[in-house]
Short mmCIF file of C-alpha atoms and ligand atoms in Angstrom, two decimals:
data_model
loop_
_atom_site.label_atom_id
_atom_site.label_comp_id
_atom_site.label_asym_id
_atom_site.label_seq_id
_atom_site.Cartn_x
_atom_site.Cartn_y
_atom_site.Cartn_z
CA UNK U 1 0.00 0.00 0.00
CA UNK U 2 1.31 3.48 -0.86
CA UNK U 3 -0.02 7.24 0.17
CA UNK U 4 1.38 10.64 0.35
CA UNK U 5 1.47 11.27 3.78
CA UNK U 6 0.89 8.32 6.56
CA UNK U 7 -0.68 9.62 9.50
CA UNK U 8 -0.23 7.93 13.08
CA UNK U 9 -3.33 8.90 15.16
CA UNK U 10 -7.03 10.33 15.02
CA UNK U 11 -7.21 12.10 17.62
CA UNK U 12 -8.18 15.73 17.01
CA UNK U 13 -4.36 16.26 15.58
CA UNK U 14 -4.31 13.32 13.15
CA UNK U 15 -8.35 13.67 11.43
CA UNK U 16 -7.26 17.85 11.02
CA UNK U 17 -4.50 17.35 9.47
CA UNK U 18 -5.68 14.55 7.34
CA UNK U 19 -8.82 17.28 6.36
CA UNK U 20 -6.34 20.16 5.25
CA UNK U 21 -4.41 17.99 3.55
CA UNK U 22 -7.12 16.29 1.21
CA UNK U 23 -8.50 19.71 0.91
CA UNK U 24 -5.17 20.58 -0.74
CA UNK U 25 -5.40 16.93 -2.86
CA UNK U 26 -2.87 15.34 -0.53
CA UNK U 27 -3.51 11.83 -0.23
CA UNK U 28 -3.15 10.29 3.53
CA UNK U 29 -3.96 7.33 5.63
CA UNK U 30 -4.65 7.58 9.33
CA UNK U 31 -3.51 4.45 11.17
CA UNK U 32 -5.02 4.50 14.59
CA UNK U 33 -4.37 1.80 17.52
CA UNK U 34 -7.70 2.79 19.12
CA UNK U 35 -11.81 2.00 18.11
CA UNK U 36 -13.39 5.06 16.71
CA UNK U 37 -15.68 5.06 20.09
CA UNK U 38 -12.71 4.75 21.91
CA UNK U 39 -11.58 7.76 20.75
CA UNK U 40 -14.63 9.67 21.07
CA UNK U 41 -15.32 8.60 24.56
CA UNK U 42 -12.18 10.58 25.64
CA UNK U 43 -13.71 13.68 27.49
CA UNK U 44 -10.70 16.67 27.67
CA UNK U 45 -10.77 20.36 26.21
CA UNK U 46 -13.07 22.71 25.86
CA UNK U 47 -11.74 25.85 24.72
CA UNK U 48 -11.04 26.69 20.83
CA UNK U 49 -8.96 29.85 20.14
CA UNK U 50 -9.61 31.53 16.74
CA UNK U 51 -6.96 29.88 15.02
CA UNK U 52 -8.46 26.21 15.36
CA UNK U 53 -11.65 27.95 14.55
CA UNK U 54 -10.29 29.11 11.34
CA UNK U 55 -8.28 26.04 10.77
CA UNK U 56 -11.76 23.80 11.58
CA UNK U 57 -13.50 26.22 8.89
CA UNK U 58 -10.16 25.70 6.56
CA UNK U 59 -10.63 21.67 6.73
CA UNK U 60 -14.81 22.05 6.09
CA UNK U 61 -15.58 20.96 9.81
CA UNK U 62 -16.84 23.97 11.38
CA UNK U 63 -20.43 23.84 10.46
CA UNK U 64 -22.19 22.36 13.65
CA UNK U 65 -19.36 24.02 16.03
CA UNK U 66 -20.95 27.47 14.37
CA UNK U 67 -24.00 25.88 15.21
CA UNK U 68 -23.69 24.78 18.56
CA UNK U 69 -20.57 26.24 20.12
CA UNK U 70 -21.03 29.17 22.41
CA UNK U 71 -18.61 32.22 21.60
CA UNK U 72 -17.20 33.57 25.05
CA UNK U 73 -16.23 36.85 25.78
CA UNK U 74 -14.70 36.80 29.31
CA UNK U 75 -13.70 34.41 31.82
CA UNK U 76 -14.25 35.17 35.87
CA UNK U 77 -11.23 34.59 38.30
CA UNK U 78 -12.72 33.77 42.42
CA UNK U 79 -10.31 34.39 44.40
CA UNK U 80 -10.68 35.60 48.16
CA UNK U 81 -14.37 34.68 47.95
CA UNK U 82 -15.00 37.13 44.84
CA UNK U 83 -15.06 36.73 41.92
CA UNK U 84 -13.77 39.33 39.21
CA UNK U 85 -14.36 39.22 34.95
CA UNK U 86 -11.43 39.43 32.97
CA UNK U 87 -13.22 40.79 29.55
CA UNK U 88 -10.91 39.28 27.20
CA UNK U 89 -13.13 40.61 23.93
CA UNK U 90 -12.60 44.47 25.60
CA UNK U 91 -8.97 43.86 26.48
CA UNK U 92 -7.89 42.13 23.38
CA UNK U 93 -9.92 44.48 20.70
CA UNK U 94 -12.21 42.04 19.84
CA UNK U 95 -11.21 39.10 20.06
CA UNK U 96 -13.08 35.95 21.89
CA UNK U 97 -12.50 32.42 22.56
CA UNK U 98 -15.20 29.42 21.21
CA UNK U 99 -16.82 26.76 23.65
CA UNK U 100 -16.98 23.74 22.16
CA UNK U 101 -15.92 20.20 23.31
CA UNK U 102 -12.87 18.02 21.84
CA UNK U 103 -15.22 14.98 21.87
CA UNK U 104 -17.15 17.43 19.67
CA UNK U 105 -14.68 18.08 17.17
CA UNK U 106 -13.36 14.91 16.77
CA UNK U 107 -16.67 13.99 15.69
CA UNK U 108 -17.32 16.38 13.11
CA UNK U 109 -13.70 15.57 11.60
CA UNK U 110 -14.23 12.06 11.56
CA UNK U 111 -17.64 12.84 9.69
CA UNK U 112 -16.31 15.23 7.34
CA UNK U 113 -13.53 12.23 6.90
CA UNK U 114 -16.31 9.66 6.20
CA UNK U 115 -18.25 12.02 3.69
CA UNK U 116 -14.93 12.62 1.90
CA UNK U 117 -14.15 8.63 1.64
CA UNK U 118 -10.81 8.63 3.30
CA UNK U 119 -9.55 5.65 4.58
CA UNK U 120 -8.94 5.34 8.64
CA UNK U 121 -7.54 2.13 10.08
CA UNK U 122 -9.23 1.68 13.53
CA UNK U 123 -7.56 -1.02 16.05
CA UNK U 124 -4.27 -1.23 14.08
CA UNK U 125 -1.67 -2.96 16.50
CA UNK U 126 2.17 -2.49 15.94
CA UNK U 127 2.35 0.19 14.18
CA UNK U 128 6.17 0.95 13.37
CA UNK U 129 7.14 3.93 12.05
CA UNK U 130 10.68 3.10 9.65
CA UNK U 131 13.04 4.70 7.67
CA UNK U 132 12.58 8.20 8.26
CA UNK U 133 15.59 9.22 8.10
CA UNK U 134 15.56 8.30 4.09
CA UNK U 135 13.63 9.28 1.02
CA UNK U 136 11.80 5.85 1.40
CA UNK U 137 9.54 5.92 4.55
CA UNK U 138 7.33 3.67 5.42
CA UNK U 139 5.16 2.10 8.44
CA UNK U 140 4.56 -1.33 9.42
CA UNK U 141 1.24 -2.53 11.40
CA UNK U 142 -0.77 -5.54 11.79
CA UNK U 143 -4.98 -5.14 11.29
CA UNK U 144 -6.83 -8.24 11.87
CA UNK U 145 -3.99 -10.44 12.58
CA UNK U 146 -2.92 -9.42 8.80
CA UNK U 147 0.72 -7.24 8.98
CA UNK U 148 0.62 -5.02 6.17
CA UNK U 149 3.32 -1.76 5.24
CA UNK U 150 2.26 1.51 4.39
CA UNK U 151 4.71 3.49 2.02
CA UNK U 152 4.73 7.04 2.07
CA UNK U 153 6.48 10.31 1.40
CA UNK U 154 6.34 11.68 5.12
CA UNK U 155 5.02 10.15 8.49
CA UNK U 156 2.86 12.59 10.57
CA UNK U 157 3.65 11.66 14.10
CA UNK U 158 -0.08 12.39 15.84
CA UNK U 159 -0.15 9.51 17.99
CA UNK U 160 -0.18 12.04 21.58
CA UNK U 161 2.17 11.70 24.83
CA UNK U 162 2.53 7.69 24.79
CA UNK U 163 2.33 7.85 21.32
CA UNK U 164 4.99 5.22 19.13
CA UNK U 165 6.84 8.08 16.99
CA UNK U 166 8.68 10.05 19.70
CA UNK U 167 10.06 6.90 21.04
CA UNK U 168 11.07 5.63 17.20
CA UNK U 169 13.58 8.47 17.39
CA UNK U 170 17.18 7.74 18.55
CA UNK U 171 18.02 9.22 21.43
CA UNK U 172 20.80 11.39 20.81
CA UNK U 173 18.45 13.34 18.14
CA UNK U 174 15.85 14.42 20.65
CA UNK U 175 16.35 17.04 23.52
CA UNK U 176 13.14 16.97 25.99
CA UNK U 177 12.04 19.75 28.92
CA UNK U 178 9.94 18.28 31.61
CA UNK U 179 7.94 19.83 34.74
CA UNK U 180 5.86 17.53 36.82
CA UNK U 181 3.08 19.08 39.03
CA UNK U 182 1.85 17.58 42.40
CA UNK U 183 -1.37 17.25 41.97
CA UNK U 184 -3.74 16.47 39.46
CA UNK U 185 -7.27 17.35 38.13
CA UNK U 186 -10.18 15.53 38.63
CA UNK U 187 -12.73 16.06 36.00
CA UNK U 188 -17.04 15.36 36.04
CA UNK U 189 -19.07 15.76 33.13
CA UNK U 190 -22.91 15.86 33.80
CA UNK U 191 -26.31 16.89 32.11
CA UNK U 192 -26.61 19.89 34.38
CA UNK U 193 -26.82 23.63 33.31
CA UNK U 194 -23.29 25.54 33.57
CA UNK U 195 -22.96 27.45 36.97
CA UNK U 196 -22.06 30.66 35.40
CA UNK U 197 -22.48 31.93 31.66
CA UNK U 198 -18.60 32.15 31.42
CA UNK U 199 -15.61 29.56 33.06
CA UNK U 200 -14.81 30.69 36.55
CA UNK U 201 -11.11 29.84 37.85
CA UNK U 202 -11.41 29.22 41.24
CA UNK U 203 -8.01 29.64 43.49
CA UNK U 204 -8.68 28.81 47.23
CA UNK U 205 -7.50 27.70 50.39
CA UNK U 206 -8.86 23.58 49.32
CA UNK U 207 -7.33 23.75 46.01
CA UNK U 208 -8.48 25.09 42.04
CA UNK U 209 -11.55 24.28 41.08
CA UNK U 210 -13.41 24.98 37.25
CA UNK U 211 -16.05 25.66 36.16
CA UNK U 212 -16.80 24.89 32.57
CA UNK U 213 -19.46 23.68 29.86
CA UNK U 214 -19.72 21.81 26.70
CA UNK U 215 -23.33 23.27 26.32
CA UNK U 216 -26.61 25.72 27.78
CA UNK U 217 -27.54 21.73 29.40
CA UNK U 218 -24.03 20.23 29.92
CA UNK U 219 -21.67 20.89 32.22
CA UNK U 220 -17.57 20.09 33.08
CA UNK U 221 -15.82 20.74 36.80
CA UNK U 222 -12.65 19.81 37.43
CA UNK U 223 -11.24 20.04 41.25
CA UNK U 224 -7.68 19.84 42.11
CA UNK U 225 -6.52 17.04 44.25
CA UNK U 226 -3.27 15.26 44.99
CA UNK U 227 -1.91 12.62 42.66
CA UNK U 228 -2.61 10.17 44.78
CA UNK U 229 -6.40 10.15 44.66
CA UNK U 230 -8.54 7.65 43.05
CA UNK U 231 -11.54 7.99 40.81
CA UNK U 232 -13.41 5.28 42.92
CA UNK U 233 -13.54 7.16 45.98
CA UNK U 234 -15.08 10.01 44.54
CA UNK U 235 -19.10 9.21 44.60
CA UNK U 236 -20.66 12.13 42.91
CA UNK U 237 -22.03 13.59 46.08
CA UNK U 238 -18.47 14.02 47.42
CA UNK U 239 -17.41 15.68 44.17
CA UNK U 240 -20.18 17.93 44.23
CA UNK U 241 -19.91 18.72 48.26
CA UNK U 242 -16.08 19.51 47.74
CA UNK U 243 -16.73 21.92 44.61
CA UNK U 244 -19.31 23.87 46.49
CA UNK U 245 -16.88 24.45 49.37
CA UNK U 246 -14.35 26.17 46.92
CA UNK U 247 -16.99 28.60 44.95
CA UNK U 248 -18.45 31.67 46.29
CA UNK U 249 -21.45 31.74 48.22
CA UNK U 250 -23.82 33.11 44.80
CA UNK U 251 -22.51 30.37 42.49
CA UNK U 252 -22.62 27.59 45.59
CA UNK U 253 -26.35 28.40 45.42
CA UNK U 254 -26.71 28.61 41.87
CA UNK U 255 -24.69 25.17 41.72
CA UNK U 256 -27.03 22.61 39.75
CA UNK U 257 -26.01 19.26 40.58
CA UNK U 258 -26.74 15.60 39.01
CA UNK U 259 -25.49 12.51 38.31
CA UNK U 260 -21.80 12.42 36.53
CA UNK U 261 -21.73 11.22 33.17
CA UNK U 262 -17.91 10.70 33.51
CA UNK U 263 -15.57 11.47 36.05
CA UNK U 264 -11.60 11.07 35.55
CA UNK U 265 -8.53 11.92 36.77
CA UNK U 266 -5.59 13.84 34.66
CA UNK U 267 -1.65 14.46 35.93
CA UNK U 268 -0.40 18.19 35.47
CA UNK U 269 2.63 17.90 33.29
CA UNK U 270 4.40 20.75 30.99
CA UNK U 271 6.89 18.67 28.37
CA UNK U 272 8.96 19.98 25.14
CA UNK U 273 10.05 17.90 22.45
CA UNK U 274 13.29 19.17 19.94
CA UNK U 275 13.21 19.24 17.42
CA UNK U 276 10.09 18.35 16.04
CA UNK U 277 10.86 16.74 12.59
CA UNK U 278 12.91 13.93 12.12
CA UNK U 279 13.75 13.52 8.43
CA UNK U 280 10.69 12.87 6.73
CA UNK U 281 8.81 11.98 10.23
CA UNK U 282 7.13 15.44 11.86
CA UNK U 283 5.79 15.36 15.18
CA UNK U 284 2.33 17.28 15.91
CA UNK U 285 0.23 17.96 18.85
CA UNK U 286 0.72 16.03 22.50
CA UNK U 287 3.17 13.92 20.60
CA UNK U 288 5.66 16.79 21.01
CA UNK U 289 4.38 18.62 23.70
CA UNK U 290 1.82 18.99 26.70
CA UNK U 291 0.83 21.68 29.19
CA UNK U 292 -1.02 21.73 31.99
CA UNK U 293 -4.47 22.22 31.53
CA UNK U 294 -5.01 25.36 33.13
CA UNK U 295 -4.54 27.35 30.39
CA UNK U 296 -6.61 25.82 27.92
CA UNK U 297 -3.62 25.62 25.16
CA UNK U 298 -3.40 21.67 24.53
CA UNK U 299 -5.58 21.07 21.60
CA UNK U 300 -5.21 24.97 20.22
CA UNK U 301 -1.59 24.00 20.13
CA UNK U 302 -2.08 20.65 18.32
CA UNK U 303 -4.34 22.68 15.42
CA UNK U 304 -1.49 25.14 15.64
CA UNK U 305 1.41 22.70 15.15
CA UNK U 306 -1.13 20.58 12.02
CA UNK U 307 -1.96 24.32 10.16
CA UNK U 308 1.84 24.47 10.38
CA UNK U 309 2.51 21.12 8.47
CA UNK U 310 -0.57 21.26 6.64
CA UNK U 311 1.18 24.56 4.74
CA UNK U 312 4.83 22.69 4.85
CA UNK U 313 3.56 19.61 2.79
CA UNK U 314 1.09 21.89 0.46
CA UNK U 315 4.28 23.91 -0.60
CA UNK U 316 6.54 20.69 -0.82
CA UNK U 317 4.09 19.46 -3.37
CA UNK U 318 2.41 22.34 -5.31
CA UNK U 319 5.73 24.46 -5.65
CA UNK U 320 8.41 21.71 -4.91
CA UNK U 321 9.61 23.97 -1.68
CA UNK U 322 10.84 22.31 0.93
CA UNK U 323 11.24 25.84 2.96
CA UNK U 324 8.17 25.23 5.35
CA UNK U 325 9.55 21.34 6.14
CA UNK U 326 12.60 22.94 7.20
CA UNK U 327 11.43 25.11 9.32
CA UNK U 328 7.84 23.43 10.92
CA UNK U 329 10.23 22.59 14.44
CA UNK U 330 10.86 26.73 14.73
CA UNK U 331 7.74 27.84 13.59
CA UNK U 332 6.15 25.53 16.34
CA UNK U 333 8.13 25.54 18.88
CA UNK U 334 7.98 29.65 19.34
CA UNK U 335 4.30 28.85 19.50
CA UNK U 336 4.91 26.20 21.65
CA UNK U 337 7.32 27.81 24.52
CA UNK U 338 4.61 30.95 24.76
CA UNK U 339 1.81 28.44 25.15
CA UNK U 340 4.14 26.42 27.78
CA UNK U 341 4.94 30.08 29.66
CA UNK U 342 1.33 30.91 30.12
CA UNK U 343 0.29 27.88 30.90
CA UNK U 344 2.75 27.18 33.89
CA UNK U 345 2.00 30.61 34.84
CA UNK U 346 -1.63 30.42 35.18
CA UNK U 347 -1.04 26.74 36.97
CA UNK U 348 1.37 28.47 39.53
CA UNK U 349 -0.97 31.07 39.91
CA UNK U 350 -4.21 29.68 40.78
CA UNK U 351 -3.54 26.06 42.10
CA UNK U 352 -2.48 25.42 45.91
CA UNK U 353 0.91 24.35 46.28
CA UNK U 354 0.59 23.24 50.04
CA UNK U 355 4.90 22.56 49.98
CA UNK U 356 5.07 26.47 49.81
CA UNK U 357 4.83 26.87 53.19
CA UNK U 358 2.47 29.92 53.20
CA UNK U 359 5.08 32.13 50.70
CA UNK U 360 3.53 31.16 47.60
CA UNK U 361 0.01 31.60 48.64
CA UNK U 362 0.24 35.34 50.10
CA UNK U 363 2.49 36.07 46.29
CA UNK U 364 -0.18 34.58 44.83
CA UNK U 365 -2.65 36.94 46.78
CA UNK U 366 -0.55 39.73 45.24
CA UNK U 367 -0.46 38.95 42.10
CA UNK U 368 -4.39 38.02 41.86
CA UNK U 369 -5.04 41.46 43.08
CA UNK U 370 -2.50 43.13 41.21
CA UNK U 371 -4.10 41.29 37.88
CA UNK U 372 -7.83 42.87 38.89
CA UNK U 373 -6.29 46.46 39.72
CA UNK U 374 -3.92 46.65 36.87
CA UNK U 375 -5.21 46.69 33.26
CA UNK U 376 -2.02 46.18 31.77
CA UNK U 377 -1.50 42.98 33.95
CA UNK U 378 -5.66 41.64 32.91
CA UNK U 379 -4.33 42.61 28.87
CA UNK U 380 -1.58 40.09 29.26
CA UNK U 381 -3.67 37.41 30.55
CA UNK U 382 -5.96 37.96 28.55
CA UNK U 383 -4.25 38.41 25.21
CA UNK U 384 -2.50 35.08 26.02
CA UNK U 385 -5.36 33.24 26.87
CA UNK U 386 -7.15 33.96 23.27
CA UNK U 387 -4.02 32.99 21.75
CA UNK U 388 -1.06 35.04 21.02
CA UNK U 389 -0.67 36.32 17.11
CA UNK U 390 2.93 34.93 16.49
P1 RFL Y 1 -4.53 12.78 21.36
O1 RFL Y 1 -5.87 13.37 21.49
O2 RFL Y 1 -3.91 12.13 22.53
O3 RFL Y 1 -4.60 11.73 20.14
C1 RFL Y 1 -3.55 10.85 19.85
C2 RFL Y 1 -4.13 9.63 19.16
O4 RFL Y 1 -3.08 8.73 18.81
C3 RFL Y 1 -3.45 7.41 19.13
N1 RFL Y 1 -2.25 6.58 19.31
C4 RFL Y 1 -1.80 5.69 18.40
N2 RFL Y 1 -2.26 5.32 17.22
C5 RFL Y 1 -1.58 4.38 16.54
N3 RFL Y 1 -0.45 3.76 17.04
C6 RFL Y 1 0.05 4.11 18.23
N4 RFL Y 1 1.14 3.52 18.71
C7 RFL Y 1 -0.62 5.12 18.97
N5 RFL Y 1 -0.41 5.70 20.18
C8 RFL Y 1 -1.41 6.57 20.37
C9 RFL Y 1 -4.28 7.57 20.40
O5 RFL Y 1 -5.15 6.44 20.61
C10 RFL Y 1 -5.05 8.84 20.09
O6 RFL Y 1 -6.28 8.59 19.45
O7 RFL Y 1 -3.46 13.85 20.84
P2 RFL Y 1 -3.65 15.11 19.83
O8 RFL Y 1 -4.42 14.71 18.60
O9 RFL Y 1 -2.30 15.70 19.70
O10 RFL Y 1 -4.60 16.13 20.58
C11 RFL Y 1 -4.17 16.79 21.75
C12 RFL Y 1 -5.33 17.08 22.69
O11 RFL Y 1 -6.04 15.87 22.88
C13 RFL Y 1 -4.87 17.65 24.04
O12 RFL Y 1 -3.81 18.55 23.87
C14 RFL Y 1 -6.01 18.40 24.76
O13 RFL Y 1 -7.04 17.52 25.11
C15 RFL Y 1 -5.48 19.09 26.03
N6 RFL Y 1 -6.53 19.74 26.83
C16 RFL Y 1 -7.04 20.98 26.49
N7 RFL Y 1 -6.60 21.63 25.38
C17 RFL Y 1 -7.17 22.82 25.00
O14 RFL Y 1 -6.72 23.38 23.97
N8 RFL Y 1 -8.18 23.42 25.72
C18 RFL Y 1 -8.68 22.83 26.84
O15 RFL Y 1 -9.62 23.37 27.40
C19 RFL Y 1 -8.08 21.59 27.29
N9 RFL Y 1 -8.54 20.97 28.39
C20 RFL Y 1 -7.03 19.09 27.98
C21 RFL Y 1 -8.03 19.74 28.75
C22 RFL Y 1 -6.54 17.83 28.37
C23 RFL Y 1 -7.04 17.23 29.51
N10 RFL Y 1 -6.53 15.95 29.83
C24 RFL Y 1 -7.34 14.83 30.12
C25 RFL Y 1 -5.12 15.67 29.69
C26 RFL Y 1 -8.54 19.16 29.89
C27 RFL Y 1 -8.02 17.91 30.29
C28 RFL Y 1 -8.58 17.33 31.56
C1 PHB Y 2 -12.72 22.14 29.73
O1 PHB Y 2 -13.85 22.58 29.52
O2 PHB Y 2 -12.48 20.92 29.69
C2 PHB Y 2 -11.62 23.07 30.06
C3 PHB Y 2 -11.85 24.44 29.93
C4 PHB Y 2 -10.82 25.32 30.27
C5 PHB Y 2 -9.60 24.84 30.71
C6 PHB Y 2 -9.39 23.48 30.82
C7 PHB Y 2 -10.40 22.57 30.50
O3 PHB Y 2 -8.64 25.72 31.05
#
């Protein structure tokens, strides 16, 4: 079997970048260790900046999220018992972020995918990327009990953190910058109206706590809690008794509660990858790189790192360029290292770091207040939290 470009992946990464591509007559496979329900049943972001909105419109998958998704223009910070609106469409001269779930637009890639007849391989096992490092790629996997090799041009590495591509690279070509959090995020999805019209980023004395939405009737909280907490001893009614204790008094009343649809647990890690190309093997989305979740950058990054490669490859084949190949790992990775900045910043800020003794918590204080008092100091949240134009 032979394509253009063989794609390792589908999540939200692997079926964009597949879309741009065909939209540009670039013929790719998506090989994808995982059932298509699988895949969908994964419940993580919820925030699109513009750029995946225009890159979602760019692939012909933006129909329903225009639909359904709910443009936001602020987000609220409680802190102290308050809460305060950051007005990110006022401080940022227009510009807004879109809410609308991951689950959501891996769904309406995978349909436009479908309508456009492209081929996915669902449950493929072993799947090898080779010879990247030549003008011959290729990628080895076994469907069915059947092993079959996929020739290609270039290998799009979209497989995420435990993906198989970073770890086909030798080790003395890859450099990698690591921070480990202590603590992690414990997420519940339920059929309840939102809490507030806009996210509220809680910081208090028991830890974070969000507030978000996938819809006017669906609803996402996430609580901070150490690492070592399980799912299983959180019944709903504990979840929902801790998150009242860390939201204002209005919003605790307000607080519609039901039973979860989902509840799971995520690590806080911020992780670098570099370079990000390999030969003819390019690595895209949480295969390269993750932040903590606070910021809402992971899957804006991913569409950042694809619209990147998408161009790359379109120039490699309608002008014969290989200028945007050569430089995909620097165009990302300035991208990248502001996304990683803000993100550790806004986890630092707002999460309880109990180790601190006290120190962190009253600079914390100061800086919270200083953000609210300070327009300059709300502008540069905000700006970064729509997305930075780089
Ligand atoms: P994914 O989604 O992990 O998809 C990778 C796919 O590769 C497959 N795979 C393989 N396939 C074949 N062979 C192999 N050997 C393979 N190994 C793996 C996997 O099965 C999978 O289908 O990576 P991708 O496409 O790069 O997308 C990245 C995003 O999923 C991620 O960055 C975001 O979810 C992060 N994130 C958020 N990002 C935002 O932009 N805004 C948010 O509000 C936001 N909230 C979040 C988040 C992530 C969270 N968690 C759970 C980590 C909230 C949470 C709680
Ligand atoms: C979410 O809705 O899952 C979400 C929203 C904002 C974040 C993180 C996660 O910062």
């Amino acid at each position: 079997m032979r394509t253009q470009v063989a794609i390792i992946g589908a999540g939200p990464a692997g079926l964009l970048l597949g879309q741009l591509l065909y939209k540009a007559g670039i013929d790719n496979i998506i090989l994808e260790q995982r059932s298509a329900d699988y895949v969908l049943g994964r419940i993580r972001a919820g925030v699109l900046e513009q750029v995946s909105v225009d890159l979602l419109e760019a692939a012909g998958a933006a129909e329903r999220m225009h639909a359904e998704g709910l443009p936001h223009d602020g987000i609220e910070l409680l802190f102290g018992g308050q809460r305060h609106r950051i007005d990110l469409h006022e401080l940022t001269g227009g510009k807004r972020v879109m809410v609308y779930g991951q689950t959501e637009v891996t769904r309406d890639l995978m349909a436009a995918r479908a309508a456009a007849g492209l081929t996915t391989v669902y449950e493929a096992t072993n799947v090898q990327p080779l010879d990247f490092d030549g003008d011959q790629p290729r990628v080895t996997y076994e469907h069915d009990g059947v092993s079959h090799t996929l020739q290609c041009d270039f290998i799009a590495g979209c497989d995420g953190f435990h993906g198989v591509c970073r770890a086909s690279v030798p080790p003395q070509q890859i450099r990698t910058f690591e921070k480990v959090y202590p603590f992690g995020w414990l997420g519940l999805l339920s059929d309840t109206p939102p809490v507030s019209d806009e996210l509220i980023y809680a910081h208090t004395e028991r830890g974070f706590a969000l507030c978000s939405q996938r819809s006017l009737t669906r609803s996402r909280y996430y609580l901070q809690v150490p690492l070592t907490e399980k799912v299983e001893d959180w019944s709903d009614e504990r979840f929902w008794d801790e998150l009242k204790l860390r939201l204002d008094p209005e919003a605790r009343a307000q607080l519609v509660t039901g039973p979860s649809l989902e509840k799971s647990m995520a690590p806080l890690r911020s992780f670098v990858t570099e370079p990000m190309r390999f030969g003819r093997m390019f690595l895209a989305g949480d295969a390269a790189h993750i932040v903590p979740p606070t910021g809402a950058k992971g899957l804006n990054l991913a569409a950042s790192d694809v619209g990147y490669l998408h161009q790359a490859m379109t120039e490699y084949y309608q002008q014969g360029s290989y200028e945007g190949i050569e430089r995909y790992s620097e165009r990302c990775l300035r991208r990248i290292w502001n996304a990683e900045r803000f993100s550790w910043w806004m986890t630092s800020l707002m999460h309880n770091f109990p180790e601190g003794g006290g120190f962190d918590a009253k600079v914390q204080a100061a800086e919270l207040g200083y953000i609210v008092r300070s327009r300059a100091a709300a502008t540069a949240l905000a700006e970064n939290y729509v997305g930075l134009a780089l």
